[in-house]
Short mmCIF file of C-alpha atoms and ligand atoms in Angstrom, two decimals:
data_model
loop_
_atom_site.label_atom_id
_atom_site.label_comp_id
_atom_site.label_asym_id
_atom_site.label_seq_id
_atom_site.Cartn_x
_atom_site.Cartn_y
_atom_site.Cartn_z
CA MET A 291 -6.13 -23.38 -34.77
CA ALA A 292 -3.71 -20.47 -34.31
CA GLN A 293 -1.47 -20.70 -31.26
CA ASP A 294 -2.31 -18.55 -28.23
CA VAL A 295 -0.04 -15.55 -27.79
CA HIS A 296 0.31 -14.29 -24.22
CA CYS A 297 1.11 -10.68 -23.43
CA ILE A 298 2.29 -9.59 -19.99
CA ILE A 299 1.70 -5.90 -19.35
CA GLY A 300 3.97 -4.88 -16.49
CA ALA A 301 6.41 -7.64 -17.46
CA SER A 302 9.38 -5.98 -15.75
CA GLY A 303 7.67 -5.94 -12.36
CA GLN A 304 7.74 -8.42 -9.50
CA LEU A 305 4.82 -10.58 -10.64
CA GLY A 306 5.31 -9.96 -14.37
CA THR A 307 8.85 -11.33 -14.31
CA GLU A 308 7.70 -14.55 -12.61
CA MET A 309 4.70 -14.90 -14.93
CA ALA A 310 6.92 -14.42 -18.00
CA LEU A 311 9.39 -17.09 -16.90
CA SER A 312 6.60 -19.51 -16.09
CA LEU A 313 4.88 -19.09 -19.48
CA LYS A 314 8.22 -19.31 -21.29
CA SER A 315 9.12 -22.50 -19.40
CA ALA A 316 5.76 -23.98 -20.41
CA GLY A 317 6.69 -23.41 -24.07
CA GLU A 318 4.07 -20.68 -24.63
CA ARG A 319 4.49 -17.75 -27.01
CA VAL A 320 4.99 -14.66 -24.85
CA VAL A 321 5.35 -10.94 -25.60
CA LEU A 322 6.52 -8.65 -22.80
CA MET A 323 5.23 -5.09 -22.37
CA ASP A 324 6.30 -2.44 -19.88
CA ILE A 325 7.46 1.16 -19.80
CA LYS A 326 10.90 -0.09 -18.74
CA PRO A 327 12.79 -3.09 -20.17
CA PRO A 328 12.97 -6.29 -18.11
CA SER A 329 16.14 -6.90 -16.10
CA PHE A 330 15.91 -10.60 -15.18
CA GLU A 331 18.18 -12.38 -17.63
CA GLY A 332 15.99 -15.50 -17.90
CA ILE A 333 13.40 -13.55 -19.93
CA LEU A 334 15.62 -11.22 -21.96
CA ASP A 335 15.26 -13.43 -25.03
CA LEU A 336 11.47 -12.85 -25.17
CA PRO A 337 10.10 -10.15 -27.48
CA PHE A 338 9.66 -6.83 -25.65
CA GLU A 339 7.48 -3.83 -26.55
CA GLN A 340 8.01 -0.57 -24.70
CA VAL A 341 4.44 0.55 -24.05
CA ASP A 342 2.80 2.88 -21.55
CA VAL A 343 -0.50 1.19 -20.68
CA CYS A 344 -2.08 4.64 -20.34
CA ASP A 345 -1.44 5.27 -24.07
CA ALA A 346 -4.54 3.55 -25.51
CA ALA A 347 -3.59 3.91 -29.19
CA ARG A 348 -0.06 2.54 -28.75
CA LEU A 349 -1.35 -0.28 -26.54
CA ALA A 350 -4.00 -1.28 -29.10
CA SER A 351 -1.53 -1.33 -31.97
CA ALA A 352 1.08 -3.30 -29.99
CA LEU A 353 -1.53 -5.91 -29.01
CA GLY A 354 -2.94 -6.11 -32.54
CA GLU A 355 0.41 -6.29 -34.35
CA ASN A 356 1.59 -9.13 -32.11
CA GLY A 357 -1.61 -11.16 -32.53
CA ILE A 358 -2.15 -11.27 -28.78
CA THR A 359 -4.90 -13.59 -27.52
CA HIS A 360 -4.30 -13.54 -23.74
CA VAL A 361 -3.41 -10.46 -21.69
CA TYR A 362 -2.07 -10.45 -18.12
CA HIS A 363 -2.50 -6.84 -17.09
CA LEU A 364 -0.22 -6.47 -14.06
CA ALA A 365 0.97 -2.85 -14.33
CA ALA A 366 -0.16 -0.94 -11.23
CA ALA A 367 0.92 1.41 -8.47
CA LEU A 368 0.84 -0.51 -5.16
CA SER A 369 -0.50 0.60 -1.79
CA ALA A 370 2.39 2.43 -0.10
CA ARG A 371 3.67 4.21 -3.22
CA GLY A 372 0.10 5.07 -4.19
CA GLU A 373 -0.53 6.95 -0.94
CA GLN A 374 2.44 9.19 -1.74
CA ASP A 375 1.09 10.17 -5.15
CA PRO A 376 -2.64 9.47 -5.19
CA GLN A 377 -3.54 11.12 -8.52
CA TRP A 378 -0.75 9.35 -10.36
CA ALA A 379 -1.71 6.00 -8.79
CA TRP A 380 -5.40 6.39 -9.60
CA ASN A 381 -4.65 7.40 -13.18
CA LEU A 382 -2.25 4.51 -13.80
CA ASN A 383 -4.43 1.89 -12.14
CA MET A 384 -7.77 2.94 -13.64
CA LYS A 385 -6.77 4.24 -17.06
CA GLY A 386 -4.54 1.23 -17.62
CA LEU A 387 -7.33 -1.21 -16.78
CA LEU A 388 -9.99 0.67 -18.76
CA ASN A 389 -7.70 0.77 -21.81
CA VAL A 390 -7.17 -2.99 -21.64
CA LEU A 391 -10.88 -3.72 -21.14
CA GLU A 392 -11.93 -1.36 -23.93
CA ILE A 393 -9.44 -2.95 -26.33
CA ALA A 394 -10.58 -6.42 -25.25
CA ALA A 395 -14.17 -5.46 -25.99
CA GLY A 396 -13.50 -3.75 -29.28
CA HIS A 397 -11.04 -3.64 -32.11
CA VAL A 398 -8.55 -6.22 -30.78
CA PRO A 399 -10.78 -9.01 -29.48
CA LEU A 400 -8.90 -10.96 -26.81
CA ALA A 401 -9.72 -14.50 -25.77
CA ARG A 402 -8.91 -13.89 -22.08
CA VAL A 403 -7.69 -11.20 -19.72
CA PHE A 404 -6.15 -11.76 -16.29
CA TRP A 405 -6.15 -8.75 -13.98
CA PRO A 406 -5.22 -9.05 -10.31
CA SER A 407 -7.23 -7.49 -7.52
CA SER A 408 -5.83 -7.37 -3.98
CA ILE A 409 -6.43 -7.79 -0.25
CA ALA A 410 -6.33 -3.96 -0.30
CA VAL A 411 -10.02 -3.94 -1.34
CA PHE A 412 -10.78 -4.79 2.29
CA GLY A 413 -10.90 -2.45 5.27
CA PRO A 414 -11.41 -2.82 9.02
CA GLU A 415 -15.14 -3.57 8.47
CA SER A 416 -14.14 -6.79 6.66
CA GLY A 417 -13.01 -8.41 9.93
CA ARG A 418 -9.94 -10.55 10.66
CA THR A 419 -10.84 -13.16 8.06
CA ALA A 420 -12.33 -11.40 5.06
CA ALA A 421 -15.31 -13.15 3.48
CA GLN A 422 -15.55 -13.48 -0.31
CA SER A 423 -18.51 -11.09 -0.56
CA GLY A 424 -18.43 -9.23 2.75
CA PRO A 425 -18.04 -5.46 3.21
CA ARG A 426 -15.30 -3.76 1.18
CA ILE A 427 -14.39 -0.26 2.31
CA PRO A 428 -10.78 0.21 1.17
CA GLY A 429 -8.56 2.72 2.94
CA THR A 430 -5.93 3.37 0.25
CA VAL A 431 -5.99 4.76 -3.28
CA TYR A 432 -4.63 1.40 -4.42
CA GLY A 433 -7.48 -0.43 -2.65
CA ILE A 434 -10.10 1.96 -4.04
CA SER A 435 -8.72 1.41 -7.55
CA LYS A 436 -8.76 -2.38 -7.15
CA ASN A 437 -12.30 -2.31 -5.77
CA ALA A 438 -13.51 -0.09 -8.62
CA GLY A 439 -11.56 -2.30 -11.05
CA GLU A 440 -13.47 -5.37 -9.88
CA HIS A 441 -16.72 -3.58 -10.70
CA TRP A 442 -15.41 -2.51 -14.12
CA CYS A 443 -14.35 -6.09 -14.92
CA ALA A 444 -17.81 -7.35 -14.01
CA TRP A 445 -19.39 -4.60 -16.14
CA TYR A 446 -17.27 -5.35 -19.22
CA HIS A 447 -18.07 -9.04 -18.86
CA ARG A 448 -21.79 -8.37 -18.53
CA GLN A 449 -22.08 -5.67 -21.21
CA HIS A 450 -19.42 -6.72 -23.71
CA GLY A 451 -18.70 -10.38 -22.96
CA VAL A 452 -15.05 -9.66 -22.08
CA ASP A 453 -13.65 -12.81 -20.47
CA VAL A 454 -11.68 -11.13 -17.70
CA ARG A 455 -10.77 -13.16 -14.62
CA SER A 456 -9.36 -12.03 -11.31
CA VAL A 457 -8.07 -13.04 -7.90
CA ARG A 458 -7.38 -10.97 -4.79
CA TYR A 459 -3.66 -11.38 -4.21
CA PRO A 460 -2.10 -11.08 -0.78
CA GLY A 461 1.55 -10.02 -0.30
CA LEU A 462 3.63 -11.89 -2.88
CA ILE A 463 7.07 -13.27 -2.09
CA GLY A 464 9.56 -14.33 -4.75
CA THR A 465 13.15 -13.98 -5.85
CA LEU A 466 13.31 -12.88 -9.48
CA ALA A 467 12.42 -9.17 -9.27
CA PRO A 468 11.80 -6.73 -6.42
CA PRO A 469 8.31 -5.54 -5.45
CA GLY A 470 7.56 -1.89 -6.10
CA GLY A 471 6.05 0.08 -3.26
CA GLY A 472 3.75 -2.29 -1.39
CA THR A 473 2.92 -2.56 2.30
CA THR A 474 3.81 -6.25 2.30
CA ASP A 475 7.28 -5.64 0.77
CA TYR A 476 9.08 -6.21 4.09
CA ALA A 477 8.58 -9.96 3.60
CA VAL A 478 10.75 -9.81 0.45
CA GLU A 479 13.12 -7.03 1.53
CA VAL A 480 14.18 -8.89 4.69
CA PHE A 481 15.89 -11.58 2.62
CA ASP A 482 18.45 -8.97 1.50
CA HIS A 483 19.38 -8.36 5.15
CA LEU A 484 19.92 -11.85 6.53
CA GLU A 485 23.58 -11.46 7.45
CA GLY A 486 23.69 -7.94 8.93
CA PRO A 487 25.87 -6.23 9.94
CA GLU A 488 22.97 -3.98 11.03
CA PRO A 489 19.70 -5.55 12.23
CA TYR A 490 17.02 -5.61 9.51
CA ARG A 491 14.73 -2.66 10.15
CA CYS A 492 11.11 -3.74 9.56
CA PHE A 493 8.57 -0.99 8.86
CA LEU A 494 5.59 -2.90 10.29
CA ASP A 495 4.71 -3.79 13.85
CA ALA A 496 6.16 -7.20 14.88
CA HIS A 497 2.64 -8.58 15.45
CA GLU A 498 0.91 -7.25 12.32
CA LYS A 499 -0.47 -10.39 10.69
CA LEU A 500 -1.16 -10.21 6.93
CA PRO A 501 -2.12 -12.66 4.20
CA MET A 502 0.93 -13.71 2.13
CA MET A 503 1.80 -16.12 -0.68
CA HIS A 504 4.83 -17.56 -2.46
CA MET A 505 5.14 -16.65 -6.15
CA ASP A 506 4.76 -20.27 -7.28
CA ASP A 507 1.24 -20.27 -5.86
CA ALA A 508 0.51 -16.75 -7.18
CA VAL A 509 1.48 -17.70 -10.74
CA GLY A 510 -0.29 -21.04 -10.37
CA ALA A 511 -3.52 -19.28 -9.35
CA ALA A 512 -3.48 -17.11 -12.47
CA MET A 513 -2.83 -20.07 -14.77
CA GLN A 514 -5.48 -22.16 -13.03
CA ILE A 515 -8.27 -19.57 -13.10
CA LEU A 516 -7.51 -18.78 -16.76
CA SER A 517 -7.68 -22.40 -17.80
CA VAL A 518 -11.10 -23.42 -16.42
CA PRO A 519 -14.30 -23.13 -18.49
CA ARG A 520 -15.96 -19.76 -17.81
CA GLU A 521 -19.16 -21.47 -16.61
CA ARG A 522 -17.31 -22.69 -13.52
CA LEU A 523 -16.79 -19.14 -12.26
CA THR A 524 -19.83 -18.39 -10.13
CA THR A 525 -19.03 -14.84 -8.99
CA PRO A 526 -18.49 -11.63 -10.97
CA GLU A 527 -16.05 -10.56 -8.23
CA ALA A 528 -12.33 -11.30 -7.99
CA TYR A 529 -11.81 -14.50 -5.98
CA ASN A 530 -10.33 -14.51 -2.49
CA ILE A 531 -7.26 -16.76 -2.48
CA ALA A 532 -5.36 -17.57 0.71
CA ALA A 533 -2.11 -19.40 1.33
CA LEU A 534 -0.21 -18.07 4.37
CA SER A 535 -0.97 -15.67 7.19
CA PHE A 536 1.90 -14.45 9.37
CA CYS A 537 3.28 -11.42 11.20
CA PRO A 538 6.88 -10.17 11.03
CA ALA A 539 7.77 -11.88 14.34
CA GLU A 540 6.61 -15.25 12.96
CA LEU A 541 8.48 -14.83 9.65
CA PHE A 542 11.64 -13.72 11.44
CA ALA A 543 11.48 -16.65 13.88
CA GLU A 544 11.33 -19.01 10.90
CA ILE A 545 14.26 -17.18 9.26
CA ARG A 546 16.28 -17.65 12.46
CA ARG A 547 15.84 -21.41 12.14
CA HIS A 548 17.83 -21.11 8.88
CA VAL A 549 20.07 -18.16 9.75
CA PRO A 550 20.65 -18.28 13.54
CA GLY A 551 22.48 -14.92 13.64
CA PHE A 552 19.64 -13.01 11.92
CA LYS A 553 18.75 -9.79 13.80
CA TYR A 554 15.88 -7.37 13.35
CA GLU A 555 14.10 -4.43 14.89
CA CYS A 556 10.57 -3.21 14.15
CA ILE A 557 10.15 0.52 13.69
CA PRO A 558 6.65 0.98 12.22
CA ASP A 559 6.11 3.85 9.76
CA TYR A 560 3.06 5.03 7.73
CA ARG A 561 2.79 1.58 6.16
CA GLN A 562 1.74 0.13 9.52
CA ASP A 563 -1.49 2.19 9.30
CA ILE A 564 -2.21 0.67 5.89
CA ALA A 565 -1.50 -2.86 7.14
CA ALA A 566 -3.68 -2.36 10.22
CA GLY A 567 -6.70 -1.82 7.96
CA TRP A 568 -6.22 -5.11 6.12
CA PRO A 569 -7.46 -8.55 7.22
CA ASP A 570 -5.17 -11.23 8.70
CA ASP A 571 -6.54 -13.86 6.38
CA LEU A 572 -9.09 -14.49 3.63
CA ASP A 573 -11.88 -17.05 3.33
CA ASP A 574 -11.11 -18.69 -0.02
CA ALA A 575 -13.72 -21.48 0.03
CA LEU A 576 -15.32 -20.26 -3.21
CA ALA A 577 -12.05 -20.39 -5.19
CA ARG A 578 -11.42 -23.89 -3.83
CA ALA A 579 -14.92 -25.00 -4.86
CA ASP A 580 -15.15 -23.24 -8.26
CA TRP A 581 -11.70 -23.88 -9.76
CA ASP A 582 -9.88 -26.14 -7.32
CA TRP A 583 -7.58 -23.50 -5.85
CA ASN A 584 -5.14 -25.26 -3.54
CA PRO A 585 -1.86 -23.56 -2.52
CA THR A 586 1.26 -25.67 -2.10
CA VAL A 587 3.98 -23.58 -0.40
CA ASP A 588 3.95 -23.34 3.42
CA LEU A 589 5.99 -20.92 5.58
CA SER A 590 8.85 -23.32 6.14
CA ASP A 591 9.17 -24.09 2.38
CA LEU A 592 8.93 -20.41 1.55
CA VAL A 593 11.73 -19.38 3.91
CA ASP A 594 13.87 -22.29 2.80
CA THR A 595 13.46 -21.32 -0.88
CA MET A 596 14.08 -17.63 -0.25
CA VAL A 597 17.17 -18.15 1.92
CA LYS A 598 18.71 -20.54 -0.62
CA ALA A 599 17.95 -18.14 -3.49
CA ARG A 600 19.45 -15.22 -1.59
CA HIS A 601 22.61 -17.17 -0.94
CA SER A 602 23.03 -17.83 -4.67
CA ASN A 603 21.55 -14.70 -6.35
CA GLN A 604 22.14 -10.99 -6.64
CA PRO A 605 20.33 -9.18 -3.81
CA LEU A 606 17.08 -7.38 -4.62
CA SER A 607 16.51 -3.82 -3.58
CA PRO A 608 12.83 -2.95 -3.43
CA ALA A 609 12.13 0.06 -5.65
CA LEU A 610 10.08 2.15 -3.19
N1 LIG B 1401 1.29 -6.38 -1.98
C1 LIG B 1401 0.29 -5.34 -2.10
C2 LIG B 1401 0.69 -4.13 -1.36
O1 LIG B 1401 1.32 -4.28 -0.34
C3 LIG B 1401 -1.04 -5.83 -1.61
O2 LIG B 1401 -1.76 -6.38 -2.66
O3 LIG B 1401 0.36 -3.06 -1.75
#
């Protein structure tokens, strides 16, 4: 049997970089795609195709020519950036996904597609702990696009048999590449400001609790959901997955245990309004039951890993 060939679309982004390194480390064949080349040196030896996911013809030929079997479609405008340019965000998020799904259904049959949804599909009606299938009234362009995307994935599976699988990611925290324009980015950005001299200025309220996750668990979730037999997936929706739930004050208190001189101030901006519409936590019982989802990194491990990485790496500057 021919070997699987994995393609990461959005490979230069925060999640794409981590996914690429993980697949490479597992000895898989990986092709990177993005509109801009990757910058993390650990993946620079992987083949790279410069592709705009909105260009359907170029995308189809790049996938076909490389014999791709598995696509991880991660290219998207996130919540905060999306509110500043709604038409651009909608176009990128929807056209990109529809191009991938159409190609998967048609002339380049793909074995599997992974496409992430988000906690942004939820709104205030979803309550503090969002249920798997409760109300979803998103308040951002990003959230609307992820909610619509979930429906499109279900439609392509039902109508065309496309094996697309999805999870609702919370804020993701890792060291290899900066996030690009999310509401949860403070929880990565802060690790560039541990030693002052100015206090770290957080753009959310000190008590704004949000669902969060370390990259190891985020990448693990994608690999896990992709590897189970399709029959085990009992919902056409993206799965809720939960790992951590904390507010800035709680994260910063944990950071102070590692860096006693760490100082911060909270000066909420427009991103606080976005965060206020999102749940504190998600009920992920279905993911645990259907495909054994079980996160491994707690808050103390996460801060420990991030502080150590920051002390040995180049700082990241979020690209908002
Ligand atoms: N991290 C994302 C954002 O803040 C949420 O999925 O937009």
